[in-house]
Coordinates of C-alpha atoms and ligand atoms in Angstrom, one line a residue:
Chain A
M2 CA -16.7 25.7 9.7
S3 CA -13.1 26.5 10.4
E4 CA -12.6 22.9 11.6
A5 CA -11.3 20.7 8.8
I6 CA -10.9 17.5 10.7
V7 CA -13.2 16.5 13.6
A8 CA -13.0 13.1 15.2
R9 CA -15.1 12.0 18.1
D10 CA -14.5 9.0 20.3
L11 CA -13.0 6.8 17.6
T12 CA -12.4 3.2 18.6
K13 CA -10.9 0.4 16.7
R14 CA -10.2 -3.2 17.8
F15 CA -8.1 -5.5 15.6
V16 CA -8.8 -9.2 15.8
T17 CA -6.0 -11.5 14.8
K18 CA -6.6 -15.2 14.5
K19 CA -3.8 -17.2 15.9
R20 CA -3.6 -20.8 14.8
V21 CA -2.9 -23.4 17.4
G22 CA -2.3 -26.8 16.0
L23 CA -4.2 -27.7 12.9
F24 CA -7.8 -26.9 13.6
R25 CA -7.9 -24.8 16.8
N26 CA -7.9 -21.1 16.5
Y27 CA -8.0 -18.4 19.1
S28 CA -8.5 -14.7 18.6
E29 CA -6.3 -12.0 19.9
Y30 CA -7.6 -8.6 20.4
V31 CA -5.7 -5.4 20.1
D32 CA -7.5 -2.2 21.0
A33 CA -5.5 0.1 18.7
V34 CA -7.6 3.2 19.3
R35 CA -9.8 3.6 22.4
G36 CA -11.8 6.8 22.1
V37 CA -9.7 9.3 20.3
S38 CA -11.1 12.7 19.7
L39 CA -9.3 15.5 17.9
K40 CA -9.9 18.7 15.9
V41 CA -7.7 20.3 13.3
R42 CA -8.5 23.7 11.9
Y43 CA -7.5 25.2 8.5
G44 CA -4.1 26.7 8.6
E45 CA -3.0 24.6 11.5
V46 CA -0.5 21.8 11.9
V47 CA -1.6 19.4 14.6
G48 CA 0.9 16.8 15.8
L49 CA -0.3 13.4 16.8
L50 CA 2.5 12.3 19.0
G51 CA 3.0 8.9 20.5
P52 CA 5.4 6.0 20.8
N53 CA 5.2 3.0 18.4
G54 CA 2.0 1.2 18.7
A55 CA 0.2 4.1 20.2
G56 CA -2.5 4.1 17.5
K57 CA -1.3 7.0 15.3
T58 CA -1.4 5.1 12.0
T59 CA -4.8 3.6 12.9
T60 CA -6.2 7.1 13.5
I61 CA -4.7 8.4 10.3
K62 CA -6.2 5.4 8.4
I63 CA -9.6 6.0 9.8
L64 CA -9.5 9.6 8.8
S65 CA -8.3 8.8 5.3
T66 CA -11.2 6.3 4.8
L67 CA -8.9 3.4 4.6
L68 CA -10.2 1.8 7.8
L69 CA -13.6 1.6 9.3
P70 CA -13.8 2.5 12.9
D71 CA -15.8 0.3 15.3
S72 CA -17.5 3.3 16.9
G73 CA -17.2 7.0 17.1
S74 CA -17.4 9.4 14.2
A75 CA -15.1 11.6 12.2
S76 CA -15.5 14.1 9.4
V77 CA -13.1 15.8 7.1
C78 CA -14.1 19.0 5.4
G79 CA -17.6 18.4 6.8
F80 CA -18.0 15.0 5.2
D81 CA -18.4 11.8 7.2
V82 CA -15.5 9.4 6.7
V83 CA -17.8 6.4 6.9
K84 CA -20.8 7.6 5.1
E85 CA -19.3 9.8 2.4
P86 CA -15.8 8.4 1.8
Q87 CA -15.7 9.5 -1.8
K88 CA -16.2 13.1 -0.8
V89 CA -13.6 12.9 1.9
R90 CA -11.1 11.3 -0.6
R91 CA -11.5 14.2 -2.9
N92 CA -10.4 16.6 -0.2
I93 CA -7.4 14.9 1.4
G94 CA -3.8 14.2 0.5
I95 CA -2.3 11.3 2.3
M96 CA 1.2 10.2 3.0
L97 CA 1.3 6.9 4.8
S98 CA 4.9 5.7 4.4
V99 CA 8.2 7.2 3.5
E100 CA 9.8 4.2 2.0
K101 CA 7.0 2.5 0.0
G102 CA 4.0 3.2 -2.1
F103 CA 5.3 3.8 -5.6
Y104 CA 6.1 1.7 -8.6
G105 CA 9.9 0.9 -8.7
R106 CA 10.2 0.8 -12.4
L107 CA 8.7 4.2 -13.0
T108 CA 10.5 7.4 -12.6
G109 CA 9.4 10.0 -10.1
R110 CA 7.6 12.0 -12.7
E111 CA 5.9 8.9 -14.2
N112 CA 4.7 7.8 -10.8
L113 CA 3.1 11.2 -10.3
L114 CA 1.6 11.0 -13.7
Y115 CA 0.1 7.6 -12.9
F116 CA -1.4 8.7 -9.6
G117 CA -2.5 12.0 -11.0
A118 CA -4.4 10.1 -13.7
L119 CA -5.9 7.9 -11.1
Y120 CA -7.1 11.0 -9.3
G121 CA -8.7 12.1 -12.5
I122 CA -6.6 15.2 -13.1
G123 CA -6.6 16.5 -16.7
K124 CA -3.4 15.9 -18.7
N125 CA -2.3 19.5 -19.2
E126 CA -3.1 20.6 -15.7
L127 CA -1.4 17.5 -14.3
E128 CA 1.8 18.1 -16.2
Q129 CA 2.1 21.6 -14.9
R130 CA 1.2 20.6 -11.4
I131 CA 3.9 17.8 -11.4
K132 CA 6.5 20.2 -12.7
Y133 CA 5.6 22.6 -9.9
L134 CA 5.6 19.9 -7.2
L135 CA 8.9 18.3 -8.2
D136 CA 10.5 21.7 -7.9
L137 CA 8.7 22.4 -4.6
V138 CA 9.9 19.3 -2.9
G139 CA 13.3 19.7 -4.4
L140 CA 13.3 16.5 -6.4
N141 CA 14.3 18.3 -9.7
E142 CA 17.6 19.4 -8.2
L143 CA 18.2 15.9 -6.8
G144 CA 17.5 14.4 -10.2
G145 CA 14.5 12.5 -9.0
S146 CA 12.1 13.4 -11.7
D147 CA 13.7 11.1 -14.3
R148 CA 15.3 8.5 -12.2
L149 CA 13.6 5.2 -11.4
Y150 CA 11.9 5.1 -8.0
E151 CA 13.7 2.0 -7.0
E152 CA 16.9 3.9 -7.1
F153 CA 15.6 6.7 -4.9
S154 CA 17.1 7.4 -1.5
L155 CA 14.7 7.4 1.5
G156 CA 14.8 11.2 1.5
M157 CA 13.8 11.3 -2.2
R158 CA 11.0 8.8 -1.6
A159 CA 9.6 10.9 1.2
R160 CA 9.7 14.0 -1.0
L161 CA 7.9 12.2 -3.8
A162 CA 5.3 10.9 -1.4
L163 CA 4.6 14.5 -0.2
A164 CA 4.4 15.6 -3.8
R165 CA 1.8 13.0 -4.5
A166 CA -0.2 14.1 -1.4
L167 CA -0.3 17.5 -3.0
L168 CA -1.3 16.5 -6.5
K169 CA -4.9 17.4 -6.1
D170 CA -3.9 20.5 -4.0
P171 CA -6.2 19.2 -1.2
P172 CA -7.3 21.4 1.7
V173 CA -6.4 18.7 4.2
L174 CA -3.2 16.7 4.5
L175 CA -2.9 13.5 6.6
L176 CA 0.8 12.7 7.0
D177 CA 1.9 9.6 8.9
E178 CA 5.5 9.9 10.2
P179 CA 6.6 11.9 7.1
T180 CA 10.2 12.3 8.3
L181 CA 10.7 8.8 9.8
G182 CA 14.4 7.8 9.2
L183 CA 15.1 10.6 6.8
D184 CA 18.5 12.3 6.2
P185 CA 18.5 15.7 8.0
P186 CA 18.2 17.9 4.8
S187 CA 15.2 16.0 3.6
A188 CA 13.6 16.0 7.0
R189 CA 14.1 19.7 7.3
K190 CA 12.7 20.3 3.8
I191 CA 9.6 18.3 4.6
R192 CA 9.1 20.1 7.9
G193 CA 9.6 23.4 6.3
L194 CA 7.1 22.6 3.5
V195 CA 4.5 21.4 6.0
R196 CA 4.8 24.5 8.0
E197 CA 4.5 26.7 4.9
L198 CA 1.5 24.8 3.5
A199 CA -0.4 25.4 6.6
T200 CA 0.7 29.0 7.2
K201 CA 0.6 30.3 3.6
E202 CA -2.0 28.1 1.9
G203 CA -4.2 27.5 4.9
K204 CA -4.2 23.8 4.7
A205 CA -5.2 21.7 7.7
I206 CA -2.5 19.2 8.5
L207 CA -2.5 16.3 10.8
Y208 CA 1.1 15.1 11.3
T209 CA 2.1 12.0 13.3
S210 CA 5.4 11.5 14.8
H211 CA 7.2 9.9 17.7
N212 CA 9.9 12.6 17.6
M213 CA 9.2 15.3 20.2
F214 CA 11.8 17.6 18.8
E215 CA 10.3 17.9 15.4
V216 CA 6.7 18.1 16.6
E217 CA 7.8 21.1 18.6
L218 CA 9.3 22.6 15.4
V219 CA 6.3 22.3 13.1
C220 CA 3.2 21.9 15.1
D221 CA 0.8 24.5 16.4
K222 CA -0.8 22.0 18.6
V223 CA 0.2 18.7 20.0
I224 CA -2.0 15.7 20.9
L225 CA -0.3 13.1 23.0
I226 CA -1.5 9.6 22.4
N227 CA -0.5 6.5 24.3
K228 CA -2.0 3.0 24.0
G229 CA -4.9 4.3 21.9
V230 CA -5.9 7.1 24.3
V231 CA -5.3 10.8 24.1
V232 CA -3.4 11.6 27.3
A233 CA -2.9 15.4 26.8
E234 CA -3.2 18.1 24.3
G235 CA -2.4 21.7 23.8
T236 CA 0.3 23.9 22.4
P237 CA 3.8 22.8 23.2
E238 CA 4.1 25.6 25.7
E239 CA 0.9 24.8 27.4
L240 CA 1.9 21.2 27.8
K241 CA 5.2 22.1 29.3
S242 CA 3.6 24.5 31.8
R243 CA 1.4 21.6 32.9
I244 CA 4.1 19.5 34.2
P245 CA 4.9 20.4 37.8
K246 CA 8.6 19.9 38.0
V247 CA 9.4 21.4 34.8
R248 CA 13.1 22.2 34.8
T249 CA 16.3 20.2 35.1
L250 CA 19.6 20.9 36.7
E251 CA 22.1 19.0 34.8
L252 CA 25.5 18.2 36.3
H253 CA 28.5 16.5 34.6
L254 CA 30.6 14.9 37.2
N255 CA 34.0 13.3 36.9
S256 CA 33.2 10.6 39.5
F257 CA 30.2 9.1 41.0
P258 CA 30.2 7.4 44.4
E259 CA 27.4 4.9 44.8
D260 CA 25.8 6.5 47.8
L261 CA 25.7 10.0 46.2
L262 CA 22.3 9.3 44.8
S263 CA 20.7 8.4 48.1
E264 CA 22.4 11.4 49.8
I265 CA 21.0 13.8 47.3
R266 CA 17.6 12.2 47.7
S267 CA 17.8 12.5 51.4
Y268 CA 17.5 16.3 50.8
G269 CA 14.2 15.7 49.2
L270 CA 15.4 16.3 45.7
D271 CA 14.0 14.5 42.7
V272 CA 17.1 13.0 41.1
R273 CA 17.3 10.5 38.3
E274 CA 19.7 7.7 37.8
P275 CA 23.0 9.0 36.3
T276 CA 23.8 8.3 32.7
Q277 CA 27.3 8.2 31.2
S278 CA 28.2 10.8 28.6
S279 CA 30.4 10.1 25.6
D280 CA 33.4 11.7 27.2
G281 CA 33.2 9.4 30.2
L282 CA 31.5 11.8 32.6
Y283 CA 28.5 11.0 34.8
V284 CA 25.5 13.0 33.9
L285 CA 23.1 13.7 36.8
R286 CA 19.7 15.3 36.4
I287 CA 17.8 16.8 39.2
L288 CA 14.3 17.9 38.5
A289 CA 13.0 21.0 40.3
K290 CA 10.7 24.0 39.8
R291 CA 13.4 26.5 40.5
P292 CA 16.7 24.7 40.0
E293 CA 18.7 27.9 40.5
E294 CA 17.8 27.8 44.2
I295 CA 19.4 24.5 44.8
V296 CA 22.5 25.0 42.7
D297 CA 24.5 26.2 45.7
D298 CA 23.5 23.4 48.0
V299 CA 24.3 20.8 45.3
L300 CA 27.7 22.3 44.6
R301 CA 28.6 22.4 48.3
L302 CA 27.6 18.7 48.5
T303 CA 29.8 17.6 45.6
A304 CA 32.7 19.8 46.8
S305 CA 32.5 18.1 50.3
R306 CA 32.8 14.7 48.6
G307 CA 35.7 15.8 46.4
I308 CA 33.8 15.5 43.1
D309 CA 34.6 17.8 40.3
V310 CA 31.7 19.4 38.5
V311 CA 32.9 19.7 34.9
K312 CA 29.8 21.2 33.5
L313 CA 26.5 22.5 35.0
K314 CA 23.4 23.7 33.2
I315 CA 19.8 24.4 33.8
E316 CA 17.6 23.0 31.1
E317 CA 14.1 24.1 30.2
P318 CA 11.7 21.2 29.8
T319 CA 11.3 19.5 26.5
L320 CA 8.3 17.9 25.0
E321 CA 9.9 14.6 25.9
D322 CA 9.6 15.4 29.6
V323 CA 6.0 16.3 28.9
F324 CA 5.5 13.0 27.2
V325 CA 7.2 11.0 29.9
Y326 CA 5.1 12.8 32.5
F327 CA 1.8 12.2 30.8
T328 CA 2.5 8.5 29.9
T329 CA 3.6 7.5 33.4
A330 CA 1.0 6.7 36.0
E331 CA 1.5 10.0 37.8
G332 CA 0.6 12.1 34.8
V333 CA -2.3 9.9 33.7
E334 CA -4.0 10.3 37.0
K335 CA -3.7 14.1 37.0
S336 CA -4.8 14.6 33.4
G337 CA -7.7 12.4 34.2
T338 CA -9.0 14.7 36.9
Q339 CA -8.8 17.8 34.8
Chain B
M11 CA -5.9 6.5 -21.0
L12 CA -2.8 8.1 -19.8
L13 CA -2.9 5.6 -17.0
V14 CA -2.8 2.8 -19.4
Y15 CA 0.1 4.2 -21.4
S16 CA 2.2 4.9 -18.3
D17 CA 1.5 1.3 -17.3
L18 CA 2.7 0.0 -20.6
F19 CA 5.8 2.1 -20.2
R20 CA 6.6 0.6 -16.9
R21 CA 6.5 -2.8 -18.5
K22 CA 8.8 -1.9 -21.4
S23 CA 11.4 -4.3 -20.0
L24 CA 8.8 -7.1 -20.4
L25 CA 8.2 -6.4 -24.1
V26 CA 11.2 -8.5 -25.0
M27 CA 9.6 -11.4 -23.1
F28 CA 6.4 -11.0 -25.0
V29 CA 8.2 -11.7 -28.3
A30 CA 10.2 -14.6 -27.0
W31 CA 7.6 -16.3 -24.9
P32 CA 5.3 -17.7 -27.5
Y33 CA 8.2 -19.2 -29.4
L34 CA 9.6 -20.7 -26.2
T35 CA 6.3 -22.2 -25.1
T36 CA 5.6 -23.5 -28.5
A37 CA 9.0 -25.1 -28.8
F38 CA 8.5 -26.5 -25.3
M39 CA 5.0 -27.8 -26.1
L40 CA 6.2 -29.4 -29.3
I41 CA 8.9 -31.3 -27.5
F42 CA 6.6 -32.1 -24.6
G43 CA 3.7 -33.0 -27.0
Y44 CA 5.8 -35.4 -29.0
A45 CA 7.0 -37.0 -25.8
V46 CA 3.6 -37.6 -24.4
G47 CA 2.0 -39.2 -27.4
S48 CA 3.0 -40.0 -30.9
P49 CA 1.8 -37.4 -33.4
R50 CA 0.3 -40.1 -35.5
V51 CA -2.2 -41.0 -32.9
F52 CA -3.2 -37.4 -32.6
I53 CA -3.6 -37.1 -36.4
E54 CA -5.7 -40.3 -36.5
R55 CA -8.1 -39.0 -33.8
V56 CA -8.3 -35.4 -34.8
G57 CA -7.3 -35.4 -38.4
V58 CA -4.8 -32.5 -38.1
D59 CA -1.2 -32.2 -37.2
P60 CA -0.7 -31.4 -33.5
I61 CA 1.7 -28.6 -34.2
Q62 CA -1.3 -26.4 -35.3
F63 CA -3.1 -27.2 -32.1
M64 CA 0.0 -26.6 -30.0
I65 CA 0.8 -23.2 -31.5
V66 CA -2.7 -21.9 -31.3
G67 CA -3.1 -23.4 -27.8
S68 CA 0.1 -21.7 -26.6
Y69 CA -1.0 -18.5 -28.1
L70 CA -4.4 -18.6 -26.5
L71 CA -3.0 -19.7 -23.2
F72 CA -0.5 -16.9 -23.2
S73 CA -2.9 -14.1 -24.1
I74 CA -5.5 -15.3 -21.6
M75 CA -2.9 -15.8 -19.0
T76 CA -1.6 -12.3 -19.4
V77 CA -5.0 -10.8 -18.5
V78 CA -5.8 -13.3 -15.8
D79 CA -2.4 -12.9 -14.2
D80 CA -2.5 -9.2 -14.3
I81 CA -6.0 -9.1 -12.7
M82 CA -5.3 -11.7 -10.1
W83 CA -1.9 -10.6 -9.0
R84 CA -2.3 -6.9 -9.3
P85 CA -4.1 -6.4 -5.9
I86 CA -1.5 -8.4 -4.1
Y87 CA 1.2 -6.6 -5.9
D88 CA -0.2 -3.2 -5.0
E89 CA -0.7 -4.3 -1.4
Q90 CA 3.0 -5.3 -1.1
L91 CA 4.2 -2.2 -2.8
G92 CA 2.2 -0.1 -0.5
T93 CA 0.4 1.5 -3.5
L94 CA -3.0 0.1 -2.6
P95 CA -4.1 2.8 -0.1
Y96 CA -3.5 5.5 -2.7
I97 CA -5.5 3.5 -5.3
V98 CA -8.3 2.7 -2.8
S99 CA -8.5 6.4 -1.9
S100 CA -8.7 7.6 -5.4
P101 CA -12.0 8.4 -7.0
T102 CA -11.5 5.7 -9.7
K103 CA -13.5 2.6 -8.9
L104 CA -11.4 -0.3 -7.8
V105 CA -12.9 -2.9 -10.3
I106 CA -12.6 -0.5 -13.2
H107 CA -9.1 0.2 -12.3
Y108 CA -8.0 -3.4 -12.0
L109 CA -9.9 -4.3 -15.2
S110 CA -8.2 -1.6 -17.2
M111 CA -4.7 -2.5 -15.9
P112 CA -4.1 -5.5 -18.1
I113 CA -5.2 -3.8 -21.3
P114 CA -1.8 -2.5 -22.5
R115 CA 0.0 -5.7 -21.6
F116 CA -2.7 -7.7 -23.3
I117 CA -2.6 -5.8 -26.5
A118 CA 1.2 -6.2 -26.5
S119 CA 0.9 -9.9 -26.0
V120 CA -1.8 -10.4 -28.6
V121 CA 0.2 -8.5 -31.2
L122 CA 3.5 -10.0 -30.5
G123 CA 2.1 -13.4 -30.0
A124 CA 0.5 -13.2 -33.4
T125 CA 4.0 -13.3 -34.8
A126 CA 4.1 -16.9 -33.8
V127 CA 0.7 -17.9 -34.9
F128 CA 0.7 -16.4 -38.4
P129 CA 3.9 -18.0 -39.8
V130 CA 2.9 -21.4 -38.5
M131 CA -0.6 -21.3 -39.8
I132 CA 0.5 -20.0 -43.2
I133 CA 3.1 -22.8 -43.5
F134 CA 0.4 -25.4 -42.8
R135 CA -2.6 -23.8 -44.5
G136 CA -1.2 -21.4 -47.0
L137 CA -3.5 -18.4 -47.6
E138 CA -6.3 -20.0 -45.6
G139 CA -3.8 -19.8 -42.7
L140 CA -3.9 -16.1 -42.8
L141 CA -7.7 -16.1 -42.3
I142 CA -7.5 -18.7 -39.5
G143 CA -4.7 -16.6 -37.9
A144 CA -7.0 -13.6 -37.9
I145 CA -9.8 -15.6 -36.4
V146 CA -7.6 -16.9 -33.7
V147 CA -6.4 -13.4 -32.8
L148 CA -10.0 -12.2 -32.7
L149 CA -11.2 -15.1 -30.6
S150 CA -8.3 -14.7 -28.2
L151 CA -9.6 -11.2 -27.6
I152 CA -13.0 -12.5 -26.9
S153 CA -11.7 -15.3 -24.7
A154 CA -9.8 -13.0 -22.5
A155 CA -12.7 -10.6 -22.3
V156 CA -15.2 -13.2 -21.3
F157 CA -12.8 -14.9 -18.9
T158 CA -12.1 -11.8 -17.0
P159 CA -15.2 -11.7 -14.8
L160 CA -14.8 -15.2 -13.7
A161 CA -11.1 -14.9 -13.0
T162 CA -11.7 -11.7 -11.1
A163 CA -14.5 -13.2 -9.0
V164 CA -12.4 -16.2 -8.1
G165 CA -9.3 -14.3 -7.4
L166 CA -10.9 -11.6 -5.2
S167 CA -13.1 -14.1 -3.4
L168 CA -10.1 -16.0 -2.5
Y169 CA -8.3 -12.9 -1.3
T170 CA -11.3 -11.9 0.7
F171 CA -12.3 -15.2 2.4
G172 CA -9.2 -17.3 2.0
G173 CA -7.2 -15.5 4.6
E174 CA -3.7 -16.8 4.6
N175 CA -4.6 -19.3 1.9
W176 CA -4.6 -16.8 -0.9
R177 CA -1.5 -18.4 -2.2
A178 CA -3.7 -21.2 -3.5
I179 CA -4.2 -18.9 -6.4
N180 CA -1.0 -20.4 -7.7
V181 CA -2.8 -23.7 -8.0
I182 CA -6.1 -22.5 -9.1
R183 CA -4.8 -20.4 -11.9
P184 CA -3.2 -23.1 -14.0
L185 CA -6.0 -25.4 -13.1
L186 CA -8.6 -23.0 -14.6
L187 CA -6.5 -22.9 -17.8
I188 CA -6.0 -26.6 -18.1
I189 CA -9.7 -27.3 -17.6
M190 CA -10.5 -25.0 -20.4
G191 CA -8.8 -27.5 -22.7
V192 CA -6.5 -25.3 -24.6
Y193 CA -4.2 -28.2 -25.7
Y194 CA -6.6 -30.9 -26.4
P195 CA -9.7 -31.0 -28.6
R196 CA -12.5 -30.2 -26.3
W197 CA -15.0 -32.5 -28.0
L198 CA -12.8 -35.4 -27.2
M199 CA -12.8 -34.7 -23.5
Q200 CA -14.3 -37.0 -20.9
W201 CA -17.9 -35.8 -20.2
P202 CA -17.5 -34.8 -16.6
L203 CA -14.5 -32.6 -17.5
Y204 CA -16.4 -31.3 -20.5
I205 CA -19.2 -30.1 -18.4
V206 CA -16.9 -28.4 -15.9
S207 CA -15.0 -26.8 -18.7
S208 CA -18.2 -25.7 -20.3
L209 CA -18.8 -23.4 -17.3
M210 CA -15.8 -21.4 -18.3
P211 CA -16.6 -18.8 -20.9
P212 CA -13.5 -19.0 -22.9
A213 CA -13.7 -22.8 -23.3
H214 CA -16.3 -22.2 -26.0
C215 CA -14.1 -19.8 -27.9
I216 CA -11.4 -22.4 -27.7
E217 CA -13.7 -25.0 -29.1
V218 CA -14.5 -22.8 -32.0
I219 CA -10.9 -22.4 -32.8
Q220 CA -10.1 -26.0 -32.5
R221 CA -13.0 -27.0 -34.7
I222 CA -11.9 -24.5 -37.3
I223 CA -8.5 -25.9 -37.3
A224 CA -9.7 -29.5 -37.5
G225 CA -12.1 -28.5 -40.2
L226 CA -15.2 -29.5 -38.1
A227 CA -16.7 -26.0 -37.9
E228 CA -20.3 -25.5 -38.8
T229 CA -21.9 -22.1 -38.7
Y230 CA -24.5 -23.0 -36.1
T231 CA -22.1 -24.7 -33.7
V232 CA -19.8 -21.8 -33.9
L233 CA -22.6 -19.4 -33.2
I234 CA -23.9 -21.4 -30.3
S235 CA -20.4 -21.5 -28.8
L236 CA -19.9 -17.8 -29.2
V237 CA -23.3 -17.0 -27.7
L238 CA -22.5 -19.4 -24.8
A239 CA -19.1 -17.8 -24.2
I240 CA -20.5 -14.3 -24.1
S241 CA -23.5 -15.0 -22.0
L242 CA -21.4 -16.9 -19.5
G243 CA -19.0 -14.0 -19.4
V244 CA -21.9 -11.6 -18.7
L245 CA -23.3 -14.0 -16.2
Y246 CA -20.1 -13.9 -14.2
G247 CA -20.3 -10.1 -14.2
S248 CA -22.4 -9.9 -11.1
P249 CA -20.3 -12.3 -8.9
M250 CA -17.3 -10.2 -10.1
A251 CA -18.9 -7.0 -8.9
R252 CA -19.9 -8.6 -5.6
S253 CA -16.5 -10.1 -5.0
A254 CA -14.9 -6.7 -5.6
T255 CA -17.3 -5.0 -3.1
A256 CA -16.6 -7.7 -0.6
W257 CA -12.9 -7.4 -1.1
E258 CA -12.9 -3.7 -0.6
R259 CA -15.1 -4.0 2.4
K260 CA -12.8 -6.5 4.0
K261 CA -9.8 -4.2 3.3
L262 CA -11.5 -1.4 5.0
E263 CA -12.4 -3.5 8.0
V264 CA -8.9 -4.7 8.7
G265 CA -7.3 -1.5 7.3
V266 CA -5.6 -1.1 3.9
K267 CA -2.1 -2.1 4.4
T268 CA 0.5 0.7 4.0
Ligands
ADP419 N1 -4.1 -4.7 10.8 C1 -3.8 -4.9 12.1 N2 -4.1 -6.1 12.7 C2 -3.8 -6.3 14.0 N3 -3.3 -5.4 14.8 C3 -3.0 -4.2 14.3 C4 -3.2 -3.9 12.9 N4 -2.8 -2.6 12.7 C5 -2.3 -2.1 13.9 N5 -2.4 -3.1 14.8 C6 -2.0 -2.9 16.3 O1 -2.6 -1.8 16.7 C7 -1.8 -1.0 17.6 C8 -1.6 0.4 17.1 O2 -1.0 0.4 15.9 P1 -0.6 1.7 15.0 O3 -1.8 2.5 14.9 O4 0.0 1.3 13.8 O5 0.4 2.4 16.0 P2 1.4 3.6 15.6 O6 1.2 4.1 14.2 O7 1.2 4.7 16.6 O8 2.8 3.1 15.8 C9 -0.5 -1.8 17.6 O9 -0.4 -2.5 18.8 C10 -0.5 -2.6 16.4 O10 0.2 -3.8 16.6
MG420 MG1 2.6 4.1 12.6

């Protein structure tokens, strides 16, 4: 039983009634989640990564017993989310929004007292726990414990939300975009804590995000989700190794004749449309398995056209490339046959 | 209990309003009352100065409204604040939670509102006014308690089945209170209205108070009214529980808003 969260083929369709005229209605369907399966073990941070509308929040809500799935099953700490919601609730800490979810006219500490009481934590234990948590998330030093929540910055709000999720010291954490829009120090603090909670305290953490960079920083495993479907999963390294043209040759050019693109393409190279950098240079990216082998050819070509190469670098693939790969038609086909 | 205290604490800014409100409404109702009909007509029909009716009416209205408001608005408020998911996912039962929410505010309103009732009653009735004041306070407690199940059932059903029309609560709420007949002697109501209002538990408490003030109270009518009020209150308990379950179910189907 090392698996803390198990979900099998979860589906959820939302029906929204649109009113046309006074009496006529029609229903619109959104398949938010279409057969999502995932597993999270204790001591592990799993990132659920996908663009807006991919179904991340829907999945988190189903797992936190706040939404009933249409089909499929899920369990948290061995308890079924539909049949035993109360038992699941006792074992999870949830963070569903960074900017909302507290009472504005209570201070940070009072808010935690309130929710702690709601969770049925004894008074003495609760006060100690709150003191510890406010320190842990760094709200004490930011003066958040005795300031009204409505005066909190976004970073402070997120910290308080994480503190609330930890009130019961639950073995499982479900965090929905916990760093969305945060200032860098707060985001870093939260990522650091998440990492620590999994590694040191053995918590199972499901972490959603649409930021590839941070997922790579905190997560042991990544699940890519797009339009309600899991398109790929694995460690960040595994995922990167699964995209065929994994590396990029990046050139910063001082000019860019229109026909250069087609000329490079005529050599059979996979080159992307150039972008403009902030210092007015054209940034050209060529994707290749071994970019070092084509550097000479490319440089010869630019020299013959009288173009200065200001900067040149070979980039390792990012999770973003992985993501783009798996969410475009090309990737979906291949992941489907595996 | 801690929950209740911290809730009261949040509302400390409202405490000032508790003190001011009964006076304000009373003043308003007096002016309004005199404008609508001459006090002499009222005295002829009821036998008592309307001021007594007004002040007690305002007080009752206010204390009942405190509770009803809290219970009816709270779920919407929590949904908009984004606190609802954390409340739903807590082991505390939803109904219990929402029923306990108005307690501190209610106590505050009862105590502070009494500062308006006692002076007026003592001015009109002397020492007897003290007793009447006490009865009024007691009955306001009972009124609020017996009204809660009905108000909760109506509010939550509307939220569950009304879809976008939940804002109708704005109309229904004052309507419920008017039908109860806080400002007018209930026994002088037209009979259809009287029957409708009889279905509301607190209406019977209100009648008791009004009869006491008008000097028409007899032990057995008072008892019958109280028994009616309480049994009606209990009767609405089951619709309340059912509406709460339905509401929670609906929330889980469409997903608790974050
Ligand atoms: N309560 C709802 N009613 C109707 N549609 C919804 C509801 N919640 C989410 N959706 C739709 O479901 C899809 C997935 O949403 P969501 O899970 O919130 O995505 P994410 O969190 O990955 O951005 C979106 O297209 C969204 O518009
Ligand atoms: Mg989301």
